[in-house]
Tab-separated table of C-alpha atoms in Angstrom:
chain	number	residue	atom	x	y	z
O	1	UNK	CA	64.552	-77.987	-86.452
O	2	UNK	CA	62.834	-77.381	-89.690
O	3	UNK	CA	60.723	-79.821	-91.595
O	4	UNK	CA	60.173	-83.692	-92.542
O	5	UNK	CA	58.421	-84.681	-95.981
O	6	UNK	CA	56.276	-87.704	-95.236
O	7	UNK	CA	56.605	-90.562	-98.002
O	8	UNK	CA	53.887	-91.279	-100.142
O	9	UNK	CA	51.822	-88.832	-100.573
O	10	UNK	CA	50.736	-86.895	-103.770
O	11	UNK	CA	50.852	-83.349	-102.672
O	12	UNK	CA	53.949	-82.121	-100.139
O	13	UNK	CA	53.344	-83.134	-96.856
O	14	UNK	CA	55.564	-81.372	-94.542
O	15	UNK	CA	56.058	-82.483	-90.724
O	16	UNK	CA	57.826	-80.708	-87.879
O	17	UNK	CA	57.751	-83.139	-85.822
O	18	UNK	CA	59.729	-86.970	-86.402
O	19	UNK	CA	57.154	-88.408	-88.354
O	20	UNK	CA	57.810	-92.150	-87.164
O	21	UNK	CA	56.450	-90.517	-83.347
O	22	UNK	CA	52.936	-89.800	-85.059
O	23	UNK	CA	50.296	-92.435	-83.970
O	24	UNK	CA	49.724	-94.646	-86.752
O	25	UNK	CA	45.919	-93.157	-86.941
O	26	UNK	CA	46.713	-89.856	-87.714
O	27	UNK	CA	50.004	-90.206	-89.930
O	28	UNK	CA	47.101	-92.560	-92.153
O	29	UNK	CA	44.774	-89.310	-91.746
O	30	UNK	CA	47.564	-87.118	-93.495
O	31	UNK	CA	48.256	-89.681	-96.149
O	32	UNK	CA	44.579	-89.602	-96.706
O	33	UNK	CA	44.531	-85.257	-96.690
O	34	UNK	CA	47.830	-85.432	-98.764
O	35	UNK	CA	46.308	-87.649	-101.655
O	36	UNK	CA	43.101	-84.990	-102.017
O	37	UNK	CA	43.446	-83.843	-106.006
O	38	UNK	CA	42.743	-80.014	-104.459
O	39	UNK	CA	45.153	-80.102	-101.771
O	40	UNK	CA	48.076	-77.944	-102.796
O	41	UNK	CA	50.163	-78.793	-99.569
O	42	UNK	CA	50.394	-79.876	-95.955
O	43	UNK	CA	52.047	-78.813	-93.256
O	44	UNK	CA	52.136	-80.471	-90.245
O	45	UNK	CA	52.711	-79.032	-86.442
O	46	UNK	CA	54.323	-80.997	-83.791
O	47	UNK	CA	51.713	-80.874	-81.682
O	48	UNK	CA	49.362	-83.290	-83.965
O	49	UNK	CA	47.207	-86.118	-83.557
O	50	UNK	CA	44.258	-88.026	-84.601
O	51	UNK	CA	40.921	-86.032	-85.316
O	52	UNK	CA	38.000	-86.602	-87.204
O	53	UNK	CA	38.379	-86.523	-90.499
O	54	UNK	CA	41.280	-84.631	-90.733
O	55	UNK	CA	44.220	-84.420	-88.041
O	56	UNK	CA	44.369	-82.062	-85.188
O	57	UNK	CA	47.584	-79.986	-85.696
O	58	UNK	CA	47.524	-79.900	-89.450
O	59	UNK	CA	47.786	-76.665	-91.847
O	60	UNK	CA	45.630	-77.545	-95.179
O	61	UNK	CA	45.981	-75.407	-98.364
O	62	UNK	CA	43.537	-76.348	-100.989
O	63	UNK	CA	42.620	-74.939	-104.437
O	64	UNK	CA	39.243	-73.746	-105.239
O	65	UNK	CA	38.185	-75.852	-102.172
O	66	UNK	CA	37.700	-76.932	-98.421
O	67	UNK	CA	36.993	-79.259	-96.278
O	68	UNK	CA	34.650	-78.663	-93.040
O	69	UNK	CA	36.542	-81.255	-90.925
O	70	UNK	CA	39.392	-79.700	-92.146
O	71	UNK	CA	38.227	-77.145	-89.720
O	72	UNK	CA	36.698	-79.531	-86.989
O	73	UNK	CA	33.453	-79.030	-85.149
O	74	UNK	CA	34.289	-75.705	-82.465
O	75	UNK	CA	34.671	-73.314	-85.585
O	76	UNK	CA	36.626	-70.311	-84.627
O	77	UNK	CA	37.941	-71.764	-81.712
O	78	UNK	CA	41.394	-69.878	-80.059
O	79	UNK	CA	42.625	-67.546	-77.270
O	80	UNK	CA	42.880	-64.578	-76.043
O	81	UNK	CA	45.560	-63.493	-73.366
O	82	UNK	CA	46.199	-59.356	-71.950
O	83	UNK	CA	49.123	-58.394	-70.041
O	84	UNK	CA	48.294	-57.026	-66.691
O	85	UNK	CA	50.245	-54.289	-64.624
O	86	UNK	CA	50.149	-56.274	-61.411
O	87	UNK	CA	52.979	-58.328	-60.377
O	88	UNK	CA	53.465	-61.485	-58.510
O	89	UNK	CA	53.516	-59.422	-54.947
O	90	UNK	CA	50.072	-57.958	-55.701
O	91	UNK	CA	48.682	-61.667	-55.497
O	92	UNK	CA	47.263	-62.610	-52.429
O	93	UNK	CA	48.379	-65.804	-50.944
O	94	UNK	CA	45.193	-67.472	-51.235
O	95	UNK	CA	43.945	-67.591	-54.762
O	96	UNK	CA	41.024	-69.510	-54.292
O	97	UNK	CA	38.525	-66.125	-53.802
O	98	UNK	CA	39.822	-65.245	-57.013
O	99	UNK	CA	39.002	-67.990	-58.605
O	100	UNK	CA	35.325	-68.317	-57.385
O	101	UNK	CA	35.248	-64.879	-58.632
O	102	UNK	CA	35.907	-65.681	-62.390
O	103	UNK	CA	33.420	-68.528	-62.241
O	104	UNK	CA	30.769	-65.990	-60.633
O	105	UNK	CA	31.383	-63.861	-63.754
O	106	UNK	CA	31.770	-66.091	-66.232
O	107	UNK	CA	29.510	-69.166	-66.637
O	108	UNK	CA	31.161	-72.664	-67.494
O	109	UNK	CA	30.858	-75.962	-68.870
O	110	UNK	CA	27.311	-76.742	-69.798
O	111	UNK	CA	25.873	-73.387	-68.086
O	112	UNK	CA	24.825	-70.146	-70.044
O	113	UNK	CA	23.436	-66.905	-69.457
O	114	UNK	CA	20.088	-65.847	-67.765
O	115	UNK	CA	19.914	-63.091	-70.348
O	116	UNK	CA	21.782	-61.922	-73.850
O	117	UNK	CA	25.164	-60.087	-73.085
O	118	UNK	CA	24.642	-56.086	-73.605
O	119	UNK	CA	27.730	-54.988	-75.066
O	120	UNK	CA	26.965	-51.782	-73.924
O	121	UNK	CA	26.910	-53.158	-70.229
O	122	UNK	CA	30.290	-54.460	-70.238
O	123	UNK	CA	33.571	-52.142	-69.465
O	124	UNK	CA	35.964	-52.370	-72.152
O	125	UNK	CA	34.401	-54.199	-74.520
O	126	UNK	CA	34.316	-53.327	-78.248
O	127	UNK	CA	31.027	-51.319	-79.105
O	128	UNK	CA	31.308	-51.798	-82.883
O	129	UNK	CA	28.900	-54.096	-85.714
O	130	UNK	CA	26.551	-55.900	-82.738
O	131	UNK	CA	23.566	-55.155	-84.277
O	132	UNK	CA	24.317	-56.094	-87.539
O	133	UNK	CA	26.058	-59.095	-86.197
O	134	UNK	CA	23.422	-60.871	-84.976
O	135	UNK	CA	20.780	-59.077	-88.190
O	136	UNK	CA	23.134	-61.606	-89.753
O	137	UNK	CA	22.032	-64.737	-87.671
O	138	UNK	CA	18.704	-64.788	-90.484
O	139	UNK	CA	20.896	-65.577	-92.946
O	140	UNK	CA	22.315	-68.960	-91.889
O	141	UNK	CA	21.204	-72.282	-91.951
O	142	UNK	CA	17.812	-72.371	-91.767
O	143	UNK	CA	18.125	-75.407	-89.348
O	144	UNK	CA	19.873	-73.389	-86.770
O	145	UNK	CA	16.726	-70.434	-86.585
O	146	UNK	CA	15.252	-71.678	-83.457
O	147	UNK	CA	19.083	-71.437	-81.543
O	148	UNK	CA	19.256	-68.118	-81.706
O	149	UNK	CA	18.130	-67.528	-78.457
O	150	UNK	CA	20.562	-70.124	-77.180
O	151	UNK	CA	23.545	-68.615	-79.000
O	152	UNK	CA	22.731	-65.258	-77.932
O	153	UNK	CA	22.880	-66.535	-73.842
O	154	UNK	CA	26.090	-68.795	-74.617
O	155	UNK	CA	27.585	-65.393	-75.478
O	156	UNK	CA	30.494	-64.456	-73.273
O	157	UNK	CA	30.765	-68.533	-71.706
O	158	UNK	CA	33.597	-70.552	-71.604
O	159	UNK	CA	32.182	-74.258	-72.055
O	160	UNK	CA	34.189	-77.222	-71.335
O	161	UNK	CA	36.520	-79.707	-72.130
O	162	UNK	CA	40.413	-78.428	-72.839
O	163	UNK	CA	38.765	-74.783	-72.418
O	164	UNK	CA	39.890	-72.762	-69.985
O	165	UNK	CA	40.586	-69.282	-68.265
O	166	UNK	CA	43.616	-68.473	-66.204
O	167	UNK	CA	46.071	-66.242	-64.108
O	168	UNK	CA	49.812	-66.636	-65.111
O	169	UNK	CA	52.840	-65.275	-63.999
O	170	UNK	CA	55.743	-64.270	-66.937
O	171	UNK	CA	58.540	-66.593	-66.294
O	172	UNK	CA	61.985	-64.897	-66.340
O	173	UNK	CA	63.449	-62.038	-67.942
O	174	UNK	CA	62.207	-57.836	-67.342
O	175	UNK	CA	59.070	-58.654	-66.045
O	176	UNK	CA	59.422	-61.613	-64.611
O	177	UNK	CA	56.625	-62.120	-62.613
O	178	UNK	CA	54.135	-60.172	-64.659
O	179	UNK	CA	50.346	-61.172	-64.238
O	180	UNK	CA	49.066	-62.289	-67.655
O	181	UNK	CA	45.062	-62.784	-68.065
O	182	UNK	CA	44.446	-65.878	-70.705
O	183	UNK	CA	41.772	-67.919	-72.541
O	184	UNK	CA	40.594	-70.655	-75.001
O	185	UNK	CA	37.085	-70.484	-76.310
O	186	UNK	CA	35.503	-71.121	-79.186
O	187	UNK	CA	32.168	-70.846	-80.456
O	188	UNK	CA	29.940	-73.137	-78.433
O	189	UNK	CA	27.141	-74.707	-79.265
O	190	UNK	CA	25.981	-73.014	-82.502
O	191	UNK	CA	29.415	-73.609	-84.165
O	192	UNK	CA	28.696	-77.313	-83.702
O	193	UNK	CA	25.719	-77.111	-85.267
O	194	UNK	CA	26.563	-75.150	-88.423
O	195	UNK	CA	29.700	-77.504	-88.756
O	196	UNK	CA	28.089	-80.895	-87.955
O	197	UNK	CA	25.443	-79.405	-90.832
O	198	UNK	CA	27.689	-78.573	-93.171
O	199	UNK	CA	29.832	-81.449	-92.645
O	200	UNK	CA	26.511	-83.907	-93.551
O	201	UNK	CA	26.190	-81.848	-96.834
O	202	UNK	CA	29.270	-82.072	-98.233
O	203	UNK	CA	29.730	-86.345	-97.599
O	204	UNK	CA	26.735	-86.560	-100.036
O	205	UNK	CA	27.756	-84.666	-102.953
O	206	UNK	CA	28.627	-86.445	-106.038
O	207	UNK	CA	32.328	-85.351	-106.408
O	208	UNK	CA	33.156	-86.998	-102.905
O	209	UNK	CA	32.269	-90.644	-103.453
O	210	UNK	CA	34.961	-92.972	-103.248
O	211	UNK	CA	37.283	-90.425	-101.306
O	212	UNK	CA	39.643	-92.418	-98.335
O	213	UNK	CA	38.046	-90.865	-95.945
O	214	UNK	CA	34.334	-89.950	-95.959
O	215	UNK	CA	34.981	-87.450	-93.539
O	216	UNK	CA	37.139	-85.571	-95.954
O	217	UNK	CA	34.549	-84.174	-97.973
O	218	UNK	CA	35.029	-80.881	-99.918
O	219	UNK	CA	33.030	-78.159	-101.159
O	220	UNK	CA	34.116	-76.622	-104.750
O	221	UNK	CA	34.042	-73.112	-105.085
O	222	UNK	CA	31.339	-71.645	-107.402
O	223	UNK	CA	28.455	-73.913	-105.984
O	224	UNK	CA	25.616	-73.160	-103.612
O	225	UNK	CA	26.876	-75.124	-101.095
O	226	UNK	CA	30.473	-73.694	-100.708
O	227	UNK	CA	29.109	-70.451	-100.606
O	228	UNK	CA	26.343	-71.680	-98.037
O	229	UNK	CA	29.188	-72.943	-95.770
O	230	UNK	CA	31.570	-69.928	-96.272
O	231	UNK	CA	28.656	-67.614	-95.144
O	232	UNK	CA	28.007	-69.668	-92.134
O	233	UNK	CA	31.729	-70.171	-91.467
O	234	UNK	CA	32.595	-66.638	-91.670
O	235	UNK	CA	29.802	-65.888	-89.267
O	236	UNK	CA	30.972	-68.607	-86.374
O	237	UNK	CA	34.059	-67.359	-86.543
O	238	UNK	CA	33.133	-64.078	-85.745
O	239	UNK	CA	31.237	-65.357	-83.204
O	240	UNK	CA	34.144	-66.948	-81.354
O	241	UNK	CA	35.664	-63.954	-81.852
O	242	UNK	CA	33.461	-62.021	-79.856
O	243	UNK	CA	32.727	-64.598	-77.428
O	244	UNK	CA	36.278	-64.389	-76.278
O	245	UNK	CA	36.198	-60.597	-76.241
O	246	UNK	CA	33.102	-60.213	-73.825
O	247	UNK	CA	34.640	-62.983	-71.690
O	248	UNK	CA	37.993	-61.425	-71.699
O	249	UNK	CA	36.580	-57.680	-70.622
O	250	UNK	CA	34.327	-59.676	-68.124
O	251	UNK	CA	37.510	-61.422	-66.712
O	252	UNK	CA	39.860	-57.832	-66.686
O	253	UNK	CA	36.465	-56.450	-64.509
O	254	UNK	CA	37.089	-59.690	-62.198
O	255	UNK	CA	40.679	-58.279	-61.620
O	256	UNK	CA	39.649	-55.006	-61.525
O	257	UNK	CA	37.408	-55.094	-58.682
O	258	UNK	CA	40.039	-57.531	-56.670
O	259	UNK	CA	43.103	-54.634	-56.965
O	260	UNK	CA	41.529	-51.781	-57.615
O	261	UNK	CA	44.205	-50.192	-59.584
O	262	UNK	CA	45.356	-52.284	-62.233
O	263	UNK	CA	46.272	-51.252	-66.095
O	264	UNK	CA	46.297	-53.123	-69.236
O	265	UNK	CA	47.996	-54.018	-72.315
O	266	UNK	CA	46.495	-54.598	-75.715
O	267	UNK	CA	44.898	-57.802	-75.576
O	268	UNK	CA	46.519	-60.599	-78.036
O	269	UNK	CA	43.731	-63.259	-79.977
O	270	UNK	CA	44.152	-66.249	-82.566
O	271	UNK	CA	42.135	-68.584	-83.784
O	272	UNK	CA	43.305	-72.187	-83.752
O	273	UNK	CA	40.205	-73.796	-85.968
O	274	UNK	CA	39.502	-71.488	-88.906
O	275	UNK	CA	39.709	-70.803	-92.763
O	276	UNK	CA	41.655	-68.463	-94.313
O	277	UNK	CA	42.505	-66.914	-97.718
O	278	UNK	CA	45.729	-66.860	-98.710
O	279	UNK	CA	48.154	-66.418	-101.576
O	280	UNK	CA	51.371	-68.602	-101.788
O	281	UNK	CA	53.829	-68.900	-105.128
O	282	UNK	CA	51.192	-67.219	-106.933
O	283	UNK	CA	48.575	-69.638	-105.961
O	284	UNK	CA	45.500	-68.335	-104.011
O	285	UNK	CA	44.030	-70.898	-101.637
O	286	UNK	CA	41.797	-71.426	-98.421
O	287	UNK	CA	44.005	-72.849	-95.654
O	288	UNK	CA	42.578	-74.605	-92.961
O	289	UNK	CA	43.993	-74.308	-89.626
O	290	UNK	CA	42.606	-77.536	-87.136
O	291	UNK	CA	44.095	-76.889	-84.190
O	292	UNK	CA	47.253	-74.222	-85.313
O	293	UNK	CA	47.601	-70.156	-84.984
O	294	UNK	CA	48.575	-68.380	-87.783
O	295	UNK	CA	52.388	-67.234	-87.472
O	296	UNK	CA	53.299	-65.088	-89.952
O	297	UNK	CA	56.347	-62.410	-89.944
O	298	UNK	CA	55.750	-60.286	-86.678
O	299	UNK	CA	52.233	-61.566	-85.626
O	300	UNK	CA	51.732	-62.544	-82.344
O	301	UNK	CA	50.354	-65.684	-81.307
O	302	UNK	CA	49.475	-67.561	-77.964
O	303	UNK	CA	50.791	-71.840	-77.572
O	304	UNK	CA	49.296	-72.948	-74.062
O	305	UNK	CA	50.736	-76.107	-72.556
O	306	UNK	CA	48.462	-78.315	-70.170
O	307	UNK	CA	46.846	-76.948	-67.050
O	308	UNK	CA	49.541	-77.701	-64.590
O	309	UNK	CA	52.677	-76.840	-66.835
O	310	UNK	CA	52.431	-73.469	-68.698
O	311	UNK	CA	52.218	-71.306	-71.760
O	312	UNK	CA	53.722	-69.070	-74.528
O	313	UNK	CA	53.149	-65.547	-76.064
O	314	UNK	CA	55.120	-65.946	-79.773
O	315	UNK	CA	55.950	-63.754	-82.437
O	316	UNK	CA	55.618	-65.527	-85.884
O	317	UNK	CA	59.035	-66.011	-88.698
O	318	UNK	CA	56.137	-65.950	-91.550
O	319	UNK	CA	57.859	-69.451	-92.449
O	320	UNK	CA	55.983	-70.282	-95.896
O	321	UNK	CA	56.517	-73.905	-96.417
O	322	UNK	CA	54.545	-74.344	-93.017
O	323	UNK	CA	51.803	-71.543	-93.901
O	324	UNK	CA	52.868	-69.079	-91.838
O	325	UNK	CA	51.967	-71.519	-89.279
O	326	UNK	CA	52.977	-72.628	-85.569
O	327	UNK	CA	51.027	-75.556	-83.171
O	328	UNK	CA	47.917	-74.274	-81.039
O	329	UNK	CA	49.629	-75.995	-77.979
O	330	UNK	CA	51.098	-79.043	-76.528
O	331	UNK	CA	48.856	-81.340	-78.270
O	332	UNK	CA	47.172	-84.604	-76.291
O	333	UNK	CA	49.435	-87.421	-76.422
O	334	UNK	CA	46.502	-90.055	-75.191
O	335	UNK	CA	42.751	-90.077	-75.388
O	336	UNK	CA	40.361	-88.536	-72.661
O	337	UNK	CA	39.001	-91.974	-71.566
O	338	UNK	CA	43.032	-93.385	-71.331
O	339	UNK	CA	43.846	-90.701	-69.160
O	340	UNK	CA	40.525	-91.782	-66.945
O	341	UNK	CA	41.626	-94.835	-66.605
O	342	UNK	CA	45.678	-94.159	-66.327
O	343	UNK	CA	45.547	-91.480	-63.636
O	344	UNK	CA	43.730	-90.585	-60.645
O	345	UNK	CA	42.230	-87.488	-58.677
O	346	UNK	CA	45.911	-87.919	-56.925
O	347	UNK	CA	47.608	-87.986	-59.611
O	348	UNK	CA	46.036	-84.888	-60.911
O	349	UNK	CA	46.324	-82.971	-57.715
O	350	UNK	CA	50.404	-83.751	-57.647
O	351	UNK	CA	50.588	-82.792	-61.103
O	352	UNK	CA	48.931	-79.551	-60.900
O	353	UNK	CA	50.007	-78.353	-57.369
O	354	UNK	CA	51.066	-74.635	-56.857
O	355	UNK	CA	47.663	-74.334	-58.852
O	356	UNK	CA	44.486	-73.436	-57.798
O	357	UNK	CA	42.310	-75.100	-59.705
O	358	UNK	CA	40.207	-78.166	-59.847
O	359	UNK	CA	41.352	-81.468	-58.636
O	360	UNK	CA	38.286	-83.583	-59.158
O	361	UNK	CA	37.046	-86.995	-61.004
O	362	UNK	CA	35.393	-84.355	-63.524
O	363	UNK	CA	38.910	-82.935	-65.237
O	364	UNK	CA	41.415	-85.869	-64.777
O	365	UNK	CA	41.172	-86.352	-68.294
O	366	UNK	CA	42.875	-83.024	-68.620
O	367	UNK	CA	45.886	-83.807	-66.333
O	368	UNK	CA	48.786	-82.260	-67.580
O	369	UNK	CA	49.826	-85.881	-67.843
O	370	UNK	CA	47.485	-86.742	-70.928
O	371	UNK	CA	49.270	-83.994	-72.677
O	372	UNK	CA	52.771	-83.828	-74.714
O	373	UNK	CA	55.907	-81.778	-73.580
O	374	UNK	CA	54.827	-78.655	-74.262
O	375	UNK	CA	58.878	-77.201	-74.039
O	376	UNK	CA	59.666	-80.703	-77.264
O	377	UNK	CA	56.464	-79.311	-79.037
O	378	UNK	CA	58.220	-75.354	-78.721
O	379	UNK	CA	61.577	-77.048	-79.519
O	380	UNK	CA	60.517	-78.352	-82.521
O	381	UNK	CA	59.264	-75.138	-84.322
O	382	UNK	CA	62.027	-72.537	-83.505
O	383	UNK	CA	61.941	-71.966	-87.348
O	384	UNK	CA	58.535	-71.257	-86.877
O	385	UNK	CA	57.870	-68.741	-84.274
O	386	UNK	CA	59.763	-67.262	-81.704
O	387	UNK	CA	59.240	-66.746	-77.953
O	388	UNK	CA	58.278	-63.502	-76.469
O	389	UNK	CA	56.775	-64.508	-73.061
O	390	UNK	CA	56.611	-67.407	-71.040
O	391	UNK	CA	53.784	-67.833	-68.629
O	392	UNK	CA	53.435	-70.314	-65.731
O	393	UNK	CA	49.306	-70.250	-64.482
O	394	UNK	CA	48.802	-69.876	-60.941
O	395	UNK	CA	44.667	-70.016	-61.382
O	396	UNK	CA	42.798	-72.048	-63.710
O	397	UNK	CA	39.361	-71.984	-64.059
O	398	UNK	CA	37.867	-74.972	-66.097
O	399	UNK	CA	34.394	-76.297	-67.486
């Protein structure tokens, strides 16, 4: 499909998506981003729509600075998805053991952990840099000291809202019918914190008054508080990281136990919220990824539709005037409390049936129906990525 420039902004703002279909919120949000003085460019993933601050599905490069809601709130947030040796026949016909199986192992929505995940506990998991990992928990915001304790028992838990864990088959070609494990995490609680923090810092320094969008705040490289938030940052992220690894050896133990003999492939993980540097025309920046994967030449990547319609293993094109950048999923298309009041426990249980999954009051406002077309969302960035598997879930666990 390629790309559309957006009119009137300072700095390129490129959209892969038909820019007069972005809600009038969030194509004002890029206008805003776009007229920055440090933003070098802007790319812009179909999948977007209005965030705080800055928009959910955009691909910010900035010189010598960055924005924290640039980011958004669940730092580090992404997925993680394995390919399994069982097939379809392995399954049994009645999934729902299965599922109460993953939620025995795996704590959700507001719950956490009796006790601190022991690495050295779990099967599978990597062994490497714990210890100094959380030595490095002194260093952050002092604010954040007495969470610790929290963070450590959040470890290895899924949360709530759009997160989720699932079971998928591959859909068509040599192994069709493949079981794929999957997942989207981020860092919990204590990536709130440290972003809500930073994110208070930066509106009240001097160089950010009479921006068009408080929320837009920068740091500038070279001061304190850059390098306070890029210590912090880099730390979250790594959190997330390993959040999703424990949780993803947790879930292949799940599967283990329930077939016995089962193998499994390498897994795949991206983040979707993160910074990044990069170099591009000669120019090094930090791009900010809110709610897009990274897709450059040959890197693999995971797009996951809504709970009742599917999901996508990709291989990035390393297409540069997007970033090397592809959309974290279908994107919503209406608020949580619209979709409350649109649809109905019915509704959701016609929309996600072959699924076993919830059906309740408590995640109608993730009815596949609150989401876009996650097949016009993969449409509209064939120059960025292409498709390697495609995965229908047949169990999905959510907060």
């Amino acid at each position: 499909m390629g790309f559309t420039p957006l009119a009137g902004t300072r700095a390129p703002v490129r959209v892969w998506t038909d820019p007069y279909a972005i809600e009038a919120q969030a194509a004002r949000q890029l206008r805003n981003i776009g007229a920055l003085p440090w933003v070098q460019g802007v790319a812009v993933m179909p999948d977007v729509h209005f965030g705080k601050g800055a928009t959910v599905g955009s691909v910010i490069a900035m010189r010598q600075a960055v924005s924290p809601a640039a980011v958004g709130v669940d730092i580090g947030c992404g997925m993680s998805a394995v390919r399994t040796s069982l097939t379809a026949a392995d399954l049994p016909d009645d999934l729902a053991p299965l599922r109460s199986a993953i939620e025995a192992a795996i704590p959700v929505g507001f719950a956490m952990r009796d006790d601190a995940v022991d690495p050295r506990r779990v099967r599978g998991l990597e062994q490497a840099g714990w210890d100094e990992f959380w030595r490095r928990f002194a260093t952050l915001d002092r604010k954040v000291a007495q969470l610790q304790t929290r963070a450590q028992r959040q470890l290895g838990t899924l949360g709530g809202g759009n997160h989720f864990i699932e079971v998928c088959l591959e859909q068509g070609g040599a192994d069709d019918g493949r079981v794929w494990l999957m997942l989207h995490s981020g860092s919990r609680n204590i990536g709130k914190e440290l972003a809500e923090r930073h994110m208070a810092v930066a509106r009240g320094l001097p160089h950010n008054t009479g921006l068009p969008d408080r929320d837009l705040a920068v740091f500038l490289a070279g001061t304190p508080e850059m390098e306070a938030y890029r210590r912090d940052l880099w730390w979250a992220q790594e959190y997330a990281r390993r959040n999703r690894a424990v949780m993803v050896a947790l879930l292949c133990q799940v599967v283990r136990d329930a077939f016995l003999h089962v193998g499994y492939d390498e897994p795949i993980s991206c983040h979707h919220n993160y910074v990044a540097e990069e170099t591009y025309d000669g120019v090094d920046v930090l791009v900010t990824r809110k709610g897009a994967i990274r897709a450059g030449k040959g890197d693999l990547g995971i797009i996951p539709g809504s709970m009742g319609t599917g999901s996508y293993i990709v291989r990035g094109k390393g297409n540069l005037d997007a970033y090397c950048s592809a959309s974290h999923g279908a994107g919503r298309r209406m608020s949580r409390g619209q979709a409350k009041r649109t649809y109905s426990t019915a509704d959701l249980a016609a929309q996600t049936a072959g699924v076993e999954c919830r059906k309740d009051a408590g995640v109608v406002d993730e009815i596949p129906g609150a989401y876009k077309d996650i097949t016009e969302v993969m449409a509209q960035q064939e120059d960025l990525v292409e498709v390697v598997a495609h995965l229908k879930q047949v169990v999905c666990v959510k907060g």
